[in-house]
Short mmCIF file of N, CA and C in Angstrom, two decimals:
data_model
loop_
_atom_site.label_atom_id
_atom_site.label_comp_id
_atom_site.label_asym_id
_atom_site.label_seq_id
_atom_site.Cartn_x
_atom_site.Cartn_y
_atom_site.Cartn_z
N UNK A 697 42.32 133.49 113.34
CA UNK A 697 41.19 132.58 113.33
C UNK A 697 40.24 132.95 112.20
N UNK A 698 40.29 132.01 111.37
CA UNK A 698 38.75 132.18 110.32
C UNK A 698 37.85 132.21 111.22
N UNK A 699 37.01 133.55 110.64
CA UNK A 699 35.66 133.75 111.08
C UNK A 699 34.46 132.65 110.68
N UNK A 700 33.60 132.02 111.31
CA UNK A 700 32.89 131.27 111.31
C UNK A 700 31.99 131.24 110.25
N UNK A 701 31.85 132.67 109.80
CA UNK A 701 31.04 132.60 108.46
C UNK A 701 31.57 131.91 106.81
N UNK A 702 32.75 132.14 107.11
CA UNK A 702 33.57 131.83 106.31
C UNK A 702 33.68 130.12 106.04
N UNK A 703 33.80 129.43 107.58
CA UNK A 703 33.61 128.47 107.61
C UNK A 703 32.27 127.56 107.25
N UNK A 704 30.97 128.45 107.41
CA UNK A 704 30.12 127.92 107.18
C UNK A 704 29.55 127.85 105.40
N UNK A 705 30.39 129.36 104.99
CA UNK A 705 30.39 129.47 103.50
C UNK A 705 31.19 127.90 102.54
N UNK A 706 32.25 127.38 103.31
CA UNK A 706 32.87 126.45 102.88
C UNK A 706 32.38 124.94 102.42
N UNK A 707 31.36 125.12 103.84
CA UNK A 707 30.92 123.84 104.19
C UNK A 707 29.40 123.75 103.37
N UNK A 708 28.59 124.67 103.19
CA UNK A 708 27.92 125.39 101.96
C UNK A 708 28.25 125.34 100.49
N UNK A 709 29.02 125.11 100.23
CA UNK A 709 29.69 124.98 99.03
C UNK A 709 29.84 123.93 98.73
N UNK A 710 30.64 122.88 99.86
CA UNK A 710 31.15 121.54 99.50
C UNK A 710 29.23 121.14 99.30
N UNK A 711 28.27 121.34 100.18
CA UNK A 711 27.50 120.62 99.62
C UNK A 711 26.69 120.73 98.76
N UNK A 712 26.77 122.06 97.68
CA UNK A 712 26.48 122.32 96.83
C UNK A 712 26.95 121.50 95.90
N UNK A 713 28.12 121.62 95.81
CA UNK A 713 28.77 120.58 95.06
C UNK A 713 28.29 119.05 95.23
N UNK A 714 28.27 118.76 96.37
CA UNK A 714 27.57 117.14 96.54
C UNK A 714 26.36 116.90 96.08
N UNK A 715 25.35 117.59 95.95
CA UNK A 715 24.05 117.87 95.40
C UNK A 715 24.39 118.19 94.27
N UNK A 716 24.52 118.93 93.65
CA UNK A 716 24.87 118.91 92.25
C UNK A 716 25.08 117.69 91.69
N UNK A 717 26.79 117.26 92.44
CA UNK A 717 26.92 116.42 91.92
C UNK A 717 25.89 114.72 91.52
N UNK A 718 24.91 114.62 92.88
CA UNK A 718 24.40 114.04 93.24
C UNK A 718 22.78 113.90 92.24
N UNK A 719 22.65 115.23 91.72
CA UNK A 719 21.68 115.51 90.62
C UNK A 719 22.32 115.15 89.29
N UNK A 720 23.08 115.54 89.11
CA UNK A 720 23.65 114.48 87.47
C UNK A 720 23.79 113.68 87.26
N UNK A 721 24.32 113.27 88.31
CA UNK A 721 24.56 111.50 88.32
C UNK A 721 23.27 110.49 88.67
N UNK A 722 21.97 111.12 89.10
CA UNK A 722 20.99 110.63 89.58
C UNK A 722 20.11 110.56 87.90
N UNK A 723 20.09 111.18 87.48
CA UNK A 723 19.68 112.06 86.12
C UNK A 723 20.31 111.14 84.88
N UNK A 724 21.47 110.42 84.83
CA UNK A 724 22.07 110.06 84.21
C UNK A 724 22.45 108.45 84.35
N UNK A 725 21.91 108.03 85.86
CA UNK A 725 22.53 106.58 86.06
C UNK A 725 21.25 106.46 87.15
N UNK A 726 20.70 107.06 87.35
CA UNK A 726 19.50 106.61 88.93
C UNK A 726 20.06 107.01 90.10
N UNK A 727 18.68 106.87 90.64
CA UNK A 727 18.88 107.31 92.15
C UNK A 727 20.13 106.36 92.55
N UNK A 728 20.30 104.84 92.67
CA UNK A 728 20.91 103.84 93.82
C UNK A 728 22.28 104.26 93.31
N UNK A 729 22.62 104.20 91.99
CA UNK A 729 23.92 104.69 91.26
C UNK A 729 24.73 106.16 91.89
N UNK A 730 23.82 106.97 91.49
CA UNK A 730 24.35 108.24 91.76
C UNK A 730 24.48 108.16 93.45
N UNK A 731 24.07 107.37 94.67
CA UNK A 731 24.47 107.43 95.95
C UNK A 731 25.57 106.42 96.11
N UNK A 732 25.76 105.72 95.25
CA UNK A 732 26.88 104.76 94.79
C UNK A 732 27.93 105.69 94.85
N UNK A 733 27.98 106.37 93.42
CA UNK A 733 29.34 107.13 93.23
C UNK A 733 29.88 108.42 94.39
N UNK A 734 28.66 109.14 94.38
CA UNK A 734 28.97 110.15 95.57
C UNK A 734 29.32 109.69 96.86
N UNK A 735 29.17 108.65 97.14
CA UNK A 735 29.04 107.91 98.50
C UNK A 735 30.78 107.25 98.81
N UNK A 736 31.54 106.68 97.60
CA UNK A 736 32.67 106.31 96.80
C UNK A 736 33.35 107.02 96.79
N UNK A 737 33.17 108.98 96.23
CA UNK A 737 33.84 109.71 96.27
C UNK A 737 34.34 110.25 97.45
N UNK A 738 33.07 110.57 98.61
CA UNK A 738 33.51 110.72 99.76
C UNK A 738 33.80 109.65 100.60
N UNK A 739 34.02 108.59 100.27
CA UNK A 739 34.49 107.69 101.19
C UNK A 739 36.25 107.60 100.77
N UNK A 740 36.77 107.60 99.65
CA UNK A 740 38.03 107.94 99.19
C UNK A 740 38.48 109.45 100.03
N UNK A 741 37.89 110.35 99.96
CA UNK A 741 38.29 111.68 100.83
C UNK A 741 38.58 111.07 101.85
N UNK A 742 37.70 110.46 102.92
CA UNK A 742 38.19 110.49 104.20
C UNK A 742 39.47 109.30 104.53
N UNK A 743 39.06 108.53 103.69
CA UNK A 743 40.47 107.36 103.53
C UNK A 743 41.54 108.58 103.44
N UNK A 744 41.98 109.64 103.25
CA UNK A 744 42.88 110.10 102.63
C UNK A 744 43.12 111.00 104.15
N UNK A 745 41.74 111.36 104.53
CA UNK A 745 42.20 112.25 105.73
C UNK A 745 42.88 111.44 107.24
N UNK A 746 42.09 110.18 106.65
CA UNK A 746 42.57 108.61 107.79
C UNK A 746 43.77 108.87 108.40
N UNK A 747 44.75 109.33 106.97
CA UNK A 747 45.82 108.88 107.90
C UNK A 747 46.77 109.49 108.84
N UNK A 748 46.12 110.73 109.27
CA UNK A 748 46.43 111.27 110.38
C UNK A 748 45.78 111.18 111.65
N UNK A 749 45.32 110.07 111.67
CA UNK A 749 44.89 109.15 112.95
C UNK A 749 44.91 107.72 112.98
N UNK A 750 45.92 107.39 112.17
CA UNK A 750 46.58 105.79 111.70
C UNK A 750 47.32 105.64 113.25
N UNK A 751 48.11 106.63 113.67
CA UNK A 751 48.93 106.06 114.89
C UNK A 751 47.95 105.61 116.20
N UNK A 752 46.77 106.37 115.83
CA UNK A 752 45.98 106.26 117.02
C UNK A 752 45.13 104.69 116.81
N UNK A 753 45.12 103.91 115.60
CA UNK A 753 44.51 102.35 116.07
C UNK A 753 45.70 101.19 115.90
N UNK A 754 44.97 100.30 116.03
CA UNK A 754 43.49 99.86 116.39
C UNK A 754 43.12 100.54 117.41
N UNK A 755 43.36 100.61 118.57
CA UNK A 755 41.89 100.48 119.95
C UNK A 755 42.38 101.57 120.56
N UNK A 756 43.05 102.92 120.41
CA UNK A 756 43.36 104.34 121.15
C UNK A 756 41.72 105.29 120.80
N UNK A 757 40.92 104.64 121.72
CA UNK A 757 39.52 105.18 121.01
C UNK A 757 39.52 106.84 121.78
N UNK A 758 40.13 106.89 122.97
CA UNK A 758 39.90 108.49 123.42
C UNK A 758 40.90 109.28 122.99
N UNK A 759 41.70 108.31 122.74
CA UNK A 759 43.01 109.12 121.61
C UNK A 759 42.62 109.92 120.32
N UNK A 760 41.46 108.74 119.96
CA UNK A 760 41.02 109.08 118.36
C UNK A 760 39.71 110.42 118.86
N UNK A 761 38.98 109.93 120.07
CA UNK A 761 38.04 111.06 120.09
C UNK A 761 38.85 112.61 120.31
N UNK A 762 40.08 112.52 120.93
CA UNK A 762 40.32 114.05 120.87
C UNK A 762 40.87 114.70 120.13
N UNK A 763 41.66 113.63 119.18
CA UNK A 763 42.68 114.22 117.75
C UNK A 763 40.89 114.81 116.98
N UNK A 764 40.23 113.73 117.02
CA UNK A 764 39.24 113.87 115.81
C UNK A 764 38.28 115.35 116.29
N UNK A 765 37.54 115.44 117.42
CA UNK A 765 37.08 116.73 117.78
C UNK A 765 37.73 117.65 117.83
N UNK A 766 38.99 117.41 118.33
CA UNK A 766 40.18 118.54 118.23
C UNK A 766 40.47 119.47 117.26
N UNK A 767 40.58 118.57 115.98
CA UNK A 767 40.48 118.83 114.69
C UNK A 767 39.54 119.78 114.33
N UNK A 768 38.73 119.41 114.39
CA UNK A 768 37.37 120.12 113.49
C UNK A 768 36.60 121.71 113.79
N UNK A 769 37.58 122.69 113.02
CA UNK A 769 37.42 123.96 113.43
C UNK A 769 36.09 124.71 113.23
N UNK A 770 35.99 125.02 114.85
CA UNK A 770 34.48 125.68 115.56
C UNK A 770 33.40 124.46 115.63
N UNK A 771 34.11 123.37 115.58
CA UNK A 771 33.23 122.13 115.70
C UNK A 771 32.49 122.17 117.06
N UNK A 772 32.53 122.63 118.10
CA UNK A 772 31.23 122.73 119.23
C UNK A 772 30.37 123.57 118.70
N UNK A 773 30.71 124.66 117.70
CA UNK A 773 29.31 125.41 117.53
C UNK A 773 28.67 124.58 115.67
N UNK A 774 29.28 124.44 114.81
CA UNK A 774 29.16 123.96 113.93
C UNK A 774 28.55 122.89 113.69
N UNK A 775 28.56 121.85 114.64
CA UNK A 775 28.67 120.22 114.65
C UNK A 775 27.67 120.05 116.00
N UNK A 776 28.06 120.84 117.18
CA UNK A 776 27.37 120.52 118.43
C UNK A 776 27.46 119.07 118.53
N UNK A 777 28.94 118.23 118.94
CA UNK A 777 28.99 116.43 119.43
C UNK A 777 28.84 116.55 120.63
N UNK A 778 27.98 115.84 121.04
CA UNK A 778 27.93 115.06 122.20
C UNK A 778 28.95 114.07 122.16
N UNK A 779 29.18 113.47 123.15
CA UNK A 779 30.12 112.00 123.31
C UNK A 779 29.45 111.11 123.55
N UNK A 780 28.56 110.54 123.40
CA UNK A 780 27.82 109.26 124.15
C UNK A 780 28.55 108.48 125.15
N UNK A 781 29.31 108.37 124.59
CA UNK A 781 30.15 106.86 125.21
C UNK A 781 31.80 107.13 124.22
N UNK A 782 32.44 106.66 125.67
CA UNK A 782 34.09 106.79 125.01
C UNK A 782 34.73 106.04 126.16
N UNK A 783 34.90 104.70 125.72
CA UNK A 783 35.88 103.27 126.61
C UNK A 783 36.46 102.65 125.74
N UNK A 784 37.16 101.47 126.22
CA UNK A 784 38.02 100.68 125.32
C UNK A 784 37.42 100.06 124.29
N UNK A 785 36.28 99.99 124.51
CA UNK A 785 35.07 98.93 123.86
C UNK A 785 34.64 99.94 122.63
N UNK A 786 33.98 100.80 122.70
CA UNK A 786 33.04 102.01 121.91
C UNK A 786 33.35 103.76 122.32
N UNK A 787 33.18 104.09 120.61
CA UNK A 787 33.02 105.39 120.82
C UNK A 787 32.16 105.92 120.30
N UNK A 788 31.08 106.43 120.55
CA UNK A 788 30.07 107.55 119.95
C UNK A 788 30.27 108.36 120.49
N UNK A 789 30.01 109.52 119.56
CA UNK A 789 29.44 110.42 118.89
C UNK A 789 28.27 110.85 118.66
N UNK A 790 27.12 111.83 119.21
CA UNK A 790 26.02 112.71 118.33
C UNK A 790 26.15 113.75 117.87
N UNK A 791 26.41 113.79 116.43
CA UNK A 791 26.02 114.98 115.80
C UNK A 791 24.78 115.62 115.88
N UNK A 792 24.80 116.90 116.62
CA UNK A 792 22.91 117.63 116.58
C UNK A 792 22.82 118.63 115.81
N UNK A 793 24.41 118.91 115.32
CA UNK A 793 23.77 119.71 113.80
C UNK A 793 25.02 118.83 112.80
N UNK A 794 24.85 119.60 111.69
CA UNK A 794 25.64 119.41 110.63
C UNK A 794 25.59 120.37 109.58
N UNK A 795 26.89 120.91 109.08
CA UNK A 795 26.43 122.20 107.95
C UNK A 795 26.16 121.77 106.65
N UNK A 796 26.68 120.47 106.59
CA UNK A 796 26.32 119.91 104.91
C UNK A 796 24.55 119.59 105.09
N UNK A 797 24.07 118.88 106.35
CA UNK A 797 22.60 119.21 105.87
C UNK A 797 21.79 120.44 106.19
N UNK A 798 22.34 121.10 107.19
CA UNK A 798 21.89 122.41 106.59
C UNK A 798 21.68 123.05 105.77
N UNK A 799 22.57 123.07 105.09
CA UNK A 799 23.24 123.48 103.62
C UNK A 799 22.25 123.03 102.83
N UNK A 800 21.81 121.58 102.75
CA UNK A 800 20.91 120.96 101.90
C UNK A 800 19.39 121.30 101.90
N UNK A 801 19.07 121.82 103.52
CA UNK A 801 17.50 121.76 104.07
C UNK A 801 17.49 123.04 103.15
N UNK A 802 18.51 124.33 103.18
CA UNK A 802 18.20 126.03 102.70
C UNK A 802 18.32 125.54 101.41
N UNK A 803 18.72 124.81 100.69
CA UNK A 803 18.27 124.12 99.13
C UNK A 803 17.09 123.51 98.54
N UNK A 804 16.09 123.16 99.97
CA UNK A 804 15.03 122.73 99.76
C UNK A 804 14.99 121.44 99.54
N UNK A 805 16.06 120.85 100.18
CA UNK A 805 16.44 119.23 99.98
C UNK A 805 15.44 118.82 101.01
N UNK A 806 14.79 117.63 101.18
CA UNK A 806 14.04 117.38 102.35
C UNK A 806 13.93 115.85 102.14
N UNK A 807 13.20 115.49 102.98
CA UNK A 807 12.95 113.70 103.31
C UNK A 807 13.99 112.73 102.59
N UNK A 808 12.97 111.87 101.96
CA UNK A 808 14.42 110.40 101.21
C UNK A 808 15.73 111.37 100.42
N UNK A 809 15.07 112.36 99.84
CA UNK A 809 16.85 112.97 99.28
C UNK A 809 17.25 113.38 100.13
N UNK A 810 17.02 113.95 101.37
CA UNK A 810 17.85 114.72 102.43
C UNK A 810 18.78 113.61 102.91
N UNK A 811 18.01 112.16 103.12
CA UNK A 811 18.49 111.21 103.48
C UNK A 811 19.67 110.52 102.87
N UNK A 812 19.31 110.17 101.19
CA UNK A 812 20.34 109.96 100.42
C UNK A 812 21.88 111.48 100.35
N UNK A 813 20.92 111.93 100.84
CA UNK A 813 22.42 112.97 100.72
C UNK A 813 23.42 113.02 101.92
N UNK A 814 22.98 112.50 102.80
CA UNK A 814 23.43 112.69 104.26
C UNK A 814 23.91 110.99 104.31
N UNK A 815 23.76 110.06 103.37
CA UNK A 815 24.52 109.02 103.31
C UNK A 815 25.39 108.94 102.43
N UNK A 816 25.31 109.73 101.33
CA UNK A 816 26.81 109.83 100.35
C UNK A 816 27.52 110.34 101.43
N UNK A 817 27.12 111.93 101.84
CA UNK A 817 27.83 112.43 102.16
C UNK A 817 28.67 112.16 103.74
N UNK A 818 27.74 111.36 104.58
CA UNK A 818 28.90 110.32 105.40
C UNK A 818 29.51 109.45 105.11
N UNK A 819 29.66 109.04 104.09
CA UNK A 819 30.74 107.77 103.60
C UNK A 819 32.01 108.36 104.23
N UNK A 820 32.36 110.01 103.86
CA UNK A 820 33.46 110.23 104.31
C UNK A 820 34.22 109.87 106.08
N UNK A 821 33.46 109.28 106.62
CA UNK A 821 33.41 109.06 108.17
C UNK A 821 34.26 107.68 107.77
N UNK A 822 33.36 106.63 106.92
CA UNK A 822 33.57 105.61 107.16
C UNK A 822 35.12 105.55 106.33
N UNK A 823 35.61 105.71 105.62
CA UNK A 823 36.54 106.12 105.14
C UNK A 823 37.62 106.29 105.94
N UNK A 824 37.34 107.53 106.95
CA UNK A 824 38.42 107.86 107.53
C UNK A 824 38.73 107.10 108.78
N UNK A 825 37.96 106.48 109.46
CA UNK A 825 37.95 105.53 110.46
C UNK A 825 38.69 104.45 110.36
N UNK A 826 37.98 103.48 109.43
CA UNK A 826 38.64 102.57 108.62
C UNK A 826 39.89 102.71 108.00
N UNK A 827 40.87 103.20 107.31
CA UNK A 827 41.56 104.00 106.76
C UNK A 827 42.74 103.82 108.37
N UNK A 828 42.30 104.34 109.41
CA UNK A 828 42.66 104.82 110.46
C UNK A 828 43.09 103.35 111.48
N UNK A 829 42.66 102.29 110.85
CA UNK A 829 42.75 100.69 111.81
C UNK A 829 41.22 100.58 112.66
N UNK A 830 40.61 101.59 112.38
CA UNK A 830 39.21 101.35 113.12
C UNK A 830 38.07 100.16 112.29
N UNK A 831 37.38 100.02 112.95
CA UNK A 831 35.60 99.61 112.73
C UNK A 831 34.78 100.77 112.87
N UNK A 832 34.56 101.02 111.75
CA UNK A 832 33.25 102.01 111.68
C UNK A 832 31.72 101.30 111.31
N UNK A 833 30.75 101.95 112.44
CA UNK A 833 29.97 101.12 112.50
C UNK A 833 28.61 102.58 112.58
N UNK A 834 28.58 103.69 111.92
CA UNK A 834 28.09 104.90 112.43
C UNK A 834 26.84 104.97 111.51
N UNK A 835 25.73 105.96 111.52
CA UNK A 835 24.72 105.54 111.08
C UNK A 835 24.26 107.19 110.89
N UNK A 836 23.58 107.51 109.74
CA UNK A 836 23.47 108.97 108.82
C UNK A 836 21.95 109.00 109.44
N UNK A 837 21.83 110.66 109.04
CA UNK A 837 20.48 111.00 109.57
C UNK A 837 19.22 110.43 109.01
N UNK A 838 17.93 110.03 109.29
CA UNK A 838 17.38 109.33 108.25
C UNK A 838 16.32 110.28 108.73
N UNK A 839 15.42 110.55 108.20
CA UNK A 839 13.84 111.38 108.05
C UNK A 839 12.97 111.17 109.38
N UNK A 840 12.57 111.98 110.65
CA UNK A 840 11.50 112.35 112.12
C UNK A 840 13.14 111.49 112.77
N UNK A 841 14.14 111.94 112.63
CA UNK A 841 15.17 112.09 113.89
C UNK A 841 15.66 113.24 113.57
N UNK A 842 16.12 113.97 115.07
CA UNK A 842 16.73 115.05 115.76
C UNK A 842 18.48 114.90 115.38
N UNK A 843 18.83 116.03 115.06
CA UNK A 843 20.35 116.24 114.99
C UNK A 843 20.62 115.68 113.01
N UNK A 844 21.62 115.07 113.48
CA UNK A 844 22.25 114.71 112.79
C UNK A 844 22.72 113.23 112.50
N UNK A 845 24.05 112.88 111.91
CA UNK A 845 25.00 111.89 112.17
C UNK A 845 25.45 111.54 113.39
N UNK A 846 25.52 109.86 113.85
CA UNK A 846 25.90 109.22 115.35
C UNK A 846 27.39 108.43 114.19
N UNK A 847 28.09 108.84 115.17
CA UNK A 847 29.67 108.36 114.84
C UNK A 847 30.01 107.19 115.78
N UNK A 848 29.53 105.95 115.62
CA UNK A 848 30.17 104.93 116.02
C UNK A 848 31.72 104.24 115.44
N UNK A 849 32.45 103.85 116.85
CA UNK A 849 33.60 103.27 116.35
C UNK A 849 34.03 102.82 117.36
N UNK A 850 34.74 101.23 116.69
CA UNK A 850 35.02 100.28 117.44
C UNK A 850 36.84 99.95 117.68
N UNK A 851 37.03 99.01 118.23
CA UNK A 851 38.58 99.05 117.72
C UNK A 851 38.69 98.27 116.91
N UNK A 852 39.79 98.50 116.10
CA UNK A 852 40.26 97.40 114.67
C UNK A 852 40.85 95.77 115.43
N UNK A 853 41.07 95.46 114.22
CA UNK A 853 42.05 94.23 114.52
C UNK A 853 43.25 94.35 114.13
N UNK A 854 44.96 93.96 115.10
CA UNK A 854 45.93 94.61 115.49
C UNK A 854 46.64 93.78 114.00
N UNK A 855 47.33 94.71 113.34
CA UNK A 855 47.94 94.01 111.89
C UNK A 855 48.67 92.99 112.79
#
């Protein structure tokens, strides 16, 4: 088992990199641009991670909630999800932490950029959902709310 620090060093990094990236491109094309491309980039990632939960849509929504939590290593201490809701109809998700904005707050990232960063950097959700035969319908942390990312998802429509 990777030790958790390790994991959190990872997840530290990737958003170093997203910020970074997110500062050159802001610097070079504007704010709306640079959440454009970063937002693009990680939404292509999770399309890519999609498709190891392609068998699970359209509508296997508790299928998809346990491959997907299942997945995500030390994700009860890392992530802390709640389930809101998990039926045929809807699945949420509360994220009450997250290490990419963590990562960002010990950078001194705060308010509308904390915000723009925490919406590039969920594109990758919508990506992988979608990608997956889902409706993603989930909504990023925005500035005086608690936690994190809420992972909504619906069922697709059957090819």
């Amino acid at each position: 088992m990777v030790p958790i620090e390790w994991l959190q060093g990872a997840f530290a990094m990737r958003a170093a990199a997203y910020a970074n990236m997110f500062d050159v491109l802001r610097e070079t094309f504007g704010t709306d641009r640079a959440v454009e491309i970063v937002s693009e980039a990680t939404r292509r990632m999770g399309v890519t991670m999609g498709a190891k939960f392609a068998d699970l849509g359209p509508a296997d929504l508790t299928g998809l909630k346990d491959r997907f939590l299942g997945g995500i290593p030390a994700g009860e201490v890392i992530f802390q999800p709640e389930v809101l809701r998990c039926d045929d109809e809807r699945l949420e998700i509360q994220f009450h932490r997250c290490p990419l904005k963590e990562a960002w707050v010990a950078m001194g990232r705060s308010g509308e950029e904390l915000e723009l960063l925490c919406k590039a950097g969920g594109a990758i959700d919508g990506g992988l959902f979608k990608a997956a035969g889902f409706v993603f319908k989930g909504e990023t942390w925005k500035p005086g709310q608690e936690g994190c990312c809420k992972l909504v998802v619906e069922p697709g429509t059957a090819a």
